[in-house]
GROMACS .gro file of C-alpha atoms in nm:
model
  330
    1UNK     CA    1  10.870  14.367  13.277
    2UNK     CA    2  11.164  14.125  13.309
    3UNK     CA    3  11.500  14.232  13.159
    4UNK     CA    4  11.490  13.955  12.896
    5UNK     CA    5  11.143  14.058  12.785
    6UNK     CA    6  11.254  14.424  12.767
    7UNK     CA    7  11.555  14.326  12.557
    8UNK     CA    8  11.346  14.121  12.318
    9UNK     CA    9  11.095  14.404  12.283
   10UNK     CA   10  11.368  14.659  12.208
   11UNK     CA   11  11.528  14.421  11.957
   12UNK     CA   12  11.195  14.375  11.785
   13UNK     CA   13  11.127  14.748  11.769
   14UNK     CA   14  11.473  14.817  11.635
   15UNK     CA   15  11.440  14.556  11.364
   16UNK     CA   16  11.714  14.330  11.500
   17UNK     CA   17  11.695  13.994  11.320
   18UNK     CA   18  11.604  13.689  11.523
   19UNK     CA   19  11.816  13.375  11.506
   20UNK     CA   20  11.717  13.148  11.222
   21UNK     CA   21  11.518  12.835  11.295
   22UNK     CA   22  11.684  12.504  11.211
   23UNK     CA   23  11.476  12.367  10.923
   24UNK     CA   24  11.297  12.033  10.942
   25UNK     CA   25  11.142  11.840  10.655
   26UNK     CA   26  10.927  11.528  10.648
   27UNK     CA   27  10.760  11.342  10.360
   28UNK     CA   28  10.543  11.036  10.313
   29UNK     CA   29  10.458  10.821  10.014
   30UNK     CA   30  10.154  10.653  10.160
   31UNK     CA   31  10.060  10.403  10.429
   32UNK     CA   32   9.909  10.061  10.367
   33UNK     CA   33  10.236   9.905  10.251
   34UNK     CA   34  10.195   9.528  10.212
   35UNK     CA   35  10.518   9.361  10.325
   36UNK     CA   36  10.474   9.047  10.111
   37UNK     CA   37  10.435   9.261   9.798
   38UNK     CA   38  10.754   9.457   9.858
   39UNK     CA   39  11.032   9.304   9.651
   40UNK     CA   40  11.390   9.415   9.723
   41UNK     CA   41  11.401   9.587   9.383
   42UNK     CA   42  11.082   9.783   9.445
   43UNK     CA   43  11.188   9.872   9.799
   44UNK     CA   44  11.515  10.016   9.668
   45UNK     CA   45  11.337  10.217   9.398
   46UNK     CA   46  11.094  10.360   9.652
   47UNK     CA   47  11.370  10.441   9.900
   48UNK     CA   48  11.580  10.611   9.633
   49UNK     CA   49  11.293  10.841   9.535
   50UNK     CA   50  11.204  10.916   9.896
   51UNK     CA   51  11.567  11.006   9.964
   52UNK     CA   52  11.586  11.232   9.659
   53UNK     CA   53  11.258  11.405   9.746
   54UNK     CA   54  11.340  11.469  10.110
   55UNK     CA   55  11.690  11.594  10.031
   56UNK     CA   56  11.572  11.825   9.753
   57UNK     CA   57  11.301  11.966   9.977
   58UNK     CA   58  11.543  12.013  10.265
   59UNK     CA   59  11.794  12.186  10.035
   60UNK     CA   60  11.519  12.431   9.948
   61UNK     CA   61  11.476  12.512  10.317
   62UNK     CA   62  11.851  12.542  10.374
   63UNK     CA   63  11.861  12.795  10.092
   64UNK     CA   64  11.626  13.014  10.296
   65UNK     CA   65  11.315  12.960  10.083
   66UNK     CA   66  10.967  12.930  10.235
   67UNK     CA   67  10.825  12.606  10.371
   68UNK     CA   68  10.570  12.586  10.089
   69UNK     CA   69  10.847  12.579   9.828
   70UNK     CA   70  11.001  12.276   9.995
   71UNK     CA   71  10.663  12.104   9.999
   72UNK     CA   72  10.604  12.153   9.626
   73UNK     CA   73  10.963  12.061   9.539
   74UNK     CA   74  10.940  11.723   9.709
   75UNK     CA   75  10.584  11.637   9.610
   76UNK     CA   76  10.661  11.696   9.240
   77UNK     CA   77  10.933  11.431   9.262
   78UNK     CA   78  10.690  11.183   9.419
   79UNK     CA   79  10.419  11.267   9.164
   80UNK     CA   80  10.663  11.186   8.882
   81UNK     CA   81  10.745  10.837   9.016
   82UNK     CA   82  10.490  10.566   8.924
   83UNK     CA   83  10.566  10.377   9.246
   84UNK     CA   84  10.342  10.626   9.425
   85UNK     CA   85   9.970  10.692   9.391
   86UNK     CA   86   9.995  11.052   9.275
   87UNK     CA   87  10.049  11.202   8.931
   88UNK     CA   88  10.202  10.940   8.702
   89UNK     CA   89  10.102  10.603   8.845
   90UNK     CA   90   9.778  10.728   9.002
   91UNK     CA   91   9.517  10.459   9.061
   92UNK     CA   92   9.212  10.414   8.838
   93UNK     CA   93   8.850  10.497   8.908
   94UNK     CA   94   8.572  10.240   8.850
   95UNK     CA   95   8.539  10.381   8.496
   96UNK     CA   96   8.910  10.339   8.420
   97UNK     CA   97   9.012  10.703   8.462
   98UNK     CA   98   9.286  10.872   8.660
   99UNK     CA   99   9.135  11.146   8.880
  100UNK     CA  100   9.388  11.332   9.090
  101UNK     CA  101   9.357  11.561   9.393
  102UNK     CA  102   9.607  11.784   9.572
  103UNK     CA  103   9.624  12.057   9.836
  104UNK     CA  104   9.876  12.290   9.995
  105UNK     CA  105   9.849  12.518  10.298
  106UNK     CA  106  10.079  12.791  10.432
  107UNK     CA  107  10.070  12.787  10.810
  108UNK     CA  108  10.197  13.145  10.849
  109UNK     CA  109   9.921  13.308  10.645
  110UNK     CA  110   9.672  13.019  10.649
  111UNK     CA  111   9.641  13.059  10.276
  112UNK     CA  112   9.545  12.737  10.102
  113UNK     CA  113   9.481  12.598   9.756
  114UNK     CA  114   9.342  12.268   9.637
  115UNK     CA  115   9.223  12.084   9.326
  116UNK     CA  116   9.017  11.769   9.286
  117UNK     CA  117   8.923  11.538   9.002
  118UNK     CA  118   9.179  11.660   8.750
  119UNK     CA  119   9.279  11.435   8.458
  120UNK     CA  120   9.543  11.625   8.259
  121UNK     CA  121   9.770  11.797   8.514
  122UNK     CA  122  10.118  11.643   8.534
  123UNK     CA  123  10.185  11.785   8.882
  124UNK     CA  124   9.858  11.855   9.064
  125UNK     CA  125  10.043  12.003   9.362
  126UNK     CA  126  10.158  12.291   9.139
  127UNK     CA  127   9.802  12.362   9.031
  128UNK     CA  128   9.693  12.359   9.396
  129UNK     CA  129   9.968  12.612   9.466
  130UNK     CA  130   9.846  12.825   9.175
  131UNK     CA  131   9.493  12.822   9.319
  132UNK     CA  132   9.637  12.943   9.649
  133UNK     CA  133   9.852  13.216   9.496
  134UNK     CA  134   9.652  13.334   9.195
  135UNK     CA  135   9.283  13.284   9.267
  136UNK     CA  136   9.036  13.406   9.531
  137UNK     CA  137   8.930  13.045   9.594
  138UNK     CA  138   9.057  12.748   9.794
  139UNK     CA  139   8.923  12.446   9.603
  140UNK     CA  140   8.861  12.402   9.231
  141UNK     CA  141   8.739  12.074   9.082
  142UNK     CA  142   8.728  11.885   8.753
  143UNK     CA  143   8.688  12.081   8.432
  144UNK     CA  144   8.683  12.410   8.621
  145UNK     CA  145   9.020  12.337   8.778
  146UNK     CA  146   9.166  12.252   8.439
  147UNK     CA  147   9.016  12.564   8.281
  148UNK     CA  148   9.188  12.767   8.553
  149UNK     CA  149   9.509  12.574   8.483
  150UNK     CA  150   9.503  12.689   8.122
  151UNK     CA  151   9.477  13.053   8.232
  152UNK     CA  152   9.792  12.995   8.438
  153UNK     CA  153   9.989  12.848   8.150
  154UNK     CA  154   9.969  12.483   8.251
  155UNK     CA  155  10.006  12.235   7.965
  156UNK     CA  156   9.739  11.966   7.939
  157UNK     CA  157   9.912  11.629   7.976
  158UNK     CA  158   9.764  11.337   7.776
  159UNK     CA  159   9.585  11.082   7.995
  160UNK     CA  160   9.811  10.803   7.868
  161UNK     CA  161  10.100  10.963   8.062
  162UNK     CA  162   9.939  10.861   8.392
  163UNK     CA  163   9.857  10.501   8.288
  164UNK     CA  164  10.063  10.217   8.436
  165UNK     CA  165  10.016   9.843   8.404
  166UNK     CA  166  10.042   9.788   8.779
  167UNK     CA  167   9.756  10.026   8.857
  168UNK     CA  168   9.548   9.887   8.571
  169UNK     CA  169   9.591   9.537   8.712
  170UNK     CA  170   9.479   9.663   9.053
  171UNK     CA  171   9.161   9.799   8.900
  172UNK     CA  172   9.087   9.471   8.722
  173UNK     CA  173   9.126   9.287   9.053
  174UNK     CA  174   8.895   9.536   9.222
  175UNK     CA  175   8.633   9.498   8.949
  176UNK     CA  176   8.636   9.122   9.006
  177UNK     CA  177   8.574   9.190   9.376
  178UNK     CA  178   8.282   9.412   9.277
  179UNK     CA  179   8.136   9.138   9.060
  180UNK     CA  180   8.171   8.890   9.346
  181UNK     CA  181   7.984   9.128   9.578
  182UNK     CA  182   8.273   9.181   9.818
  183UNK     CA  183   8.232   9.465  10.066
  184UNK     CA  184   8.500   9.726  10.139
  185UNK     CA  185   8.595   9.553  10.462
  186UNK     CA  186   8.695   9.248  10.256
  187UNK     CA  187   8.903   9.443  10.004
  188UNK     CA  188   9.284   9.454  10.050
  189UNK     CA  189   9.390   9.760  10.248
  190UNK     CA  190   9.621   9.893   9.979
  191UNK     CA  191   9.317  10.001   9.778
  192UNK     CA  192   9.274  10.288  10.027
  193UNK     CA  193   9.633  10.410  10.045
  194UNK     CA  194   9.913  10.561   9.839
  195UNK     CA  195   9.880  10.934   9.895
  196UNK     CA  196  10.202  11.140   9.904
  197UNK     CA  197  10.265  11.441  10.123
  198UNK     CA  198  10.513  11.673  10.291
  199UNK     CA  199  10.538  11.901  10.594
  200UNK     CA  200  10.808  12.164  10.639
  201UNK     CA  201  10.947  12.405  10.897
  202UNK     CA  202  11.152  12.680  10.735
  203UNK     CA  203  11.429  12.902  10.866
  204UNK     CA  204  11.178  13.171  10.957
  205UNK     CA  205  10.993  12.929  11.183
  206UNK     CA  206  10.696  12.899  10.946
  207UNK     CA  207  10.517  12.573  10.865
  208UNK     CA  208  10.348  12.435  10.553
  209UNK     CA  209  10.180  12.112  10.448
  210UNK     CA  210  10.088  11.957  10.116
  211UNK     CA  211   9.928  11.636   9.992
  212UNK     CA  212   9.871  11.480   9.649
  213UNK     CA  213   9.688  11.162   9.551
  214UNK     CA  214   9.524  10.955   9.283
  215UNK     CA  215   9.259  10.866   9.536
  216UNK     CA  216   9.094  10.530   9.583
  217UNK     CA  217   9.117  10.238   9.340
  218UNK     CA  218   8.773  10.167   9.187
  219UNK     CA  219   8.625  10.487   9.333
  220UNK     CA  220   8.280  10.589   9.209
  221UNK     CA  221   8.082  10.895   9.097
  222UNK     CA  222   8.339  11.172   9.129
  223UNK     CA  223   8.444  11.064   9.477
  224UNK     CA  224   8.679  11.306   9.653
  225UNK     CA  225   8.878  11.198   9.956
  226UNK     CA  226   9.048  11.384  10.236
  227UNK     CA  227   9.368  11.496  10.063
  228UNK     CA  228   9.235  11.815   9.896
  229UNK     CA  229   9.005  11.902  10.186
  230UNK     CA  230   9.170  12.156  10.412
  231UNK     CA  231   9.150  12.033  10.770
  232UNK     CA  232   9.089  11.670  10.677
  233UNK     CA  233   9.399  11.537  10.500
  234UNK     CA  234   9.599  11.861  10.481
  235UNK     CA  235   9.639  12.143  10.731
  236UNK     CA  236   9.895  12.393  10.863
  237UNK     CA  237   9.888  12.684  11.104
  238UNK     CA  238  10.145  12.867  11.315
  239UNK     CA  239  10.188  12.572  11.552
  240UNK     CA  240  10.149  12.254  11.349
  241UNK     CA  241  10.138  12.103  11.001
  242UNK     CA  242  10.003  11.764  10.896
  243UNK     CA  243   9.955  11.552  10.584
  244UNK     CA  244   9.751  11.233  10.611
  245UNK     CA  245   9.738  10.908  10.419
  246UNK     CA  246   9.472  10.644  10.456
  247UNK     CA  247   9.105  10.570  10.418
  248UNK     CA  248   8.997  10.924  10.337
  249UNK     CA  249   8.636  10.900  10.447
  250UNK     CA  250   8.751  10.858  10.806
  251UNK     CA  251   8.996  11.149  10.788
  252UNK     CA  252   8.710  11.365  10.661
  253UNK     CA  253   8.471  11.255  10.932
  254UNK     CA  254   8.726  11.322  11.207
  255UNK     CA  255   8.864  11.639  11.039
  256UNK     CA  256   9.189  11.467  11.126
  257UNK     CA  257   9.458  11.716  11.028
  258UNK     CA  258   9.285  12.009  11.194
  259UNK     CA  259   9.207  11.796  11.499
  260UNK     CA  260   9.575  11.716  11.548
  261UNK     CA  261   9.684  12.077  11.504
  262UNK     CA  262   9.404  12.211  11.725
  263UNK     CA  263   9.519  11.981  12.003
  264UNK     CA  264   9.876  12.106  11.961
  265UNK     CA  265   9.802  12.477  11.927
  266UNK     CA  266   9.495  12.530  12.145
  267UNK     CA  267   9.517  12.244  12.394
  268UNK     CA  268   9.898  12.240  12.417
  269UNK     CA  269   9.922  11.864  12.374
  270UNK     CA  270  10.258  11.724  12.269
  271UNK     CA  271  10.261  11.662  11.894
  272UNK     CA  272  10.326  11.289  11.926
  273UNK     CA  273  10.035  11.242  12.166
  274UNK     CA  274   9.794  11.443  11.951
  275UNK     CA  275   9.885  11.259  11.631
  276UNK     CA  276   9.872  10.916  11.795
  277UNK     CA  277   9.534  10.986  11.954
  278UNK     CA  278   9.373  11.093  11.628
  279UNK     CA  279   9.536  10.854  11.380
  280UNK     CA  280   9.583  10.543  11.590
  281UNK     CA  281   9.281  10.570  11.820
  282UNK     CA  282   9.002  10.796  11.699
  283UNK     CA  283   9.021  10.687  11.334
  284UNK     CA  284   9.076  10.318  11.407
  285UNK     CA  285   8.788  10.310  11.655
  286UNK     CA  286   8.560  10.423  11.374
  287UNK     CA  287   8.688  10.147  11.146
  288UNK     CA  288   8.946  10.341  10.945
  289UNK     CA  289   9.317  10.289  10.887
  290UNK     CA  290   9.609  10.497  10.777
  291UNK     CA  291   9.893  10.718  10.886
  292UNK     CA  292  10.019  11.075  10.888
  293UNK     CA  293  10.323  11.294  10.913
  294UNK     CA  294  10.306  11.595  11.145
  295UNK     CA  295  10.548  11.867  11.249
  296UNK     CA  296  10.529  12.142  11.510
  297UNK     CA  297  10.687  12.486  11.540
  298UNK     CA  298  10.962  12.349  11.767
  299UNK     CA  299  11.068  12.096  11.504
  300UNK     CA  300  10.917  11.790  11.672
  301UNK     CA  301  10.812  11.516  11.429
  302UNK     CA  302  10.530  11.261  11.456
  303UNK     CA  303  10.472  10.979  11.206
  304UNK     CA  304  10.194  10.755  11.340
  305UNK     CA  305  10.048  10.474  11.127
  306UNK     CA  306   9.854  10.153  11.190
  307UNK     CA  307   9.936   9.946  10.881
  308UNK     CA  308  10.233   9.718  10.799
  309UNK     CA  309  10.427  10.017  10.680
  310UNK     CA  310  10.429  10.375  10.560
  311UNK     CA  311  10.674  10.512  10.305
  312UNK     CA  312  10.845  10.799  10.487
  313UNK     CA  313  11.161  11.007  10.501
  314UNK     CA  314  11.271  11.294  10.719
  315UNK     CA  315  11.555  11.531  10.799
  316UNK     CA  316  11.544  11.676  11.148
  317UNK     CA  317  11.729  11.961  11.311
  318UNK     CA  318  12.049  11.754  11.305
  319UNK     CA  319  12.047  11.751  10.924
  320UNK     CA  320  12.061  11.369  10.901
  321UNK     CA  321  11.856  11.193  10.632
  322UNK     CA  322  11.632  10.902  10.736
  323UNK     CA  323  11.430  10.676  10.505
  324UNK     CA  324  11.197  10.398  10.623
  325UNK     CA  325  10.914  10.176  10.504
  326UNK     CA  326  10.809   9.931  10.777
  327UNK     CA  327  10.719   9.970  11.143
  328UNK     CA  328  11.040   9.819  11.271
  329UNK     CA  329  11.252  10.077  11.090
  330UNK     CA  330  11.356  10.397  11.270
   0.00000   0.00000   0.00000
């Protein structure tokens, strides 16, 4: 055995602490941004919330708390802002309801929790976390998820809290498309986007991922997308964490988040290559669109997307805050 290996083994056996990992934190507020619809006022409001969310999440990591805590801290902020399709401001189903989904996964333990089709939960990401921490299950849906929420002390939020005029107008436009017999390929791309998510690397070198969404405008029959499905829109293990945003059916069919992390952990592909291949090649070749944020155990960040823009913010190992919306922003 080499001297360095012997030293590391002795240190481990003697309980000597390892050097802390420099934390990294990345969030997204959805892909499918339409440049012509982005007024300066709306862009500033979005950027301000992204900045607050990424800095609050990063502060959680700097305080030595686990990656999952940073994920829930940031996603709650995004869920509370009606500019994003999650929590307050979620899009409407075909029947005029807000049905929200969320998931979280701890990469160190591979514990996970998710909820789908909830109507009265102010912060669905917190209920997903409760499923992970306080139930033997991974995914709870609809009335069952809300019944579990009551056992955990969650207040039932009135449906009117989630209603916004902007989202209602989007539904009315979509219903007109339905009446005109337009197919999905003819519908504006922003109907498929708006998910929020976060990935984190904490000071212990552990990863976590979380995603929350109102789903798809005009969605039918209890439709559930990729966000609450572990391995599709949300996934984390010891090597990689990813949260996706886009046309969920394609992320489900490609098992996108797991595919990216499998390539990183098992096939030893660079994170950027793995994320680009899945999001910008495999999904698009099938007819889908979207984006993702991904993070590996070394602190490398990937943020591929194939739309005009993707709301995103990140703080790398240098501790510098970055916020961007469009492709030409770094």
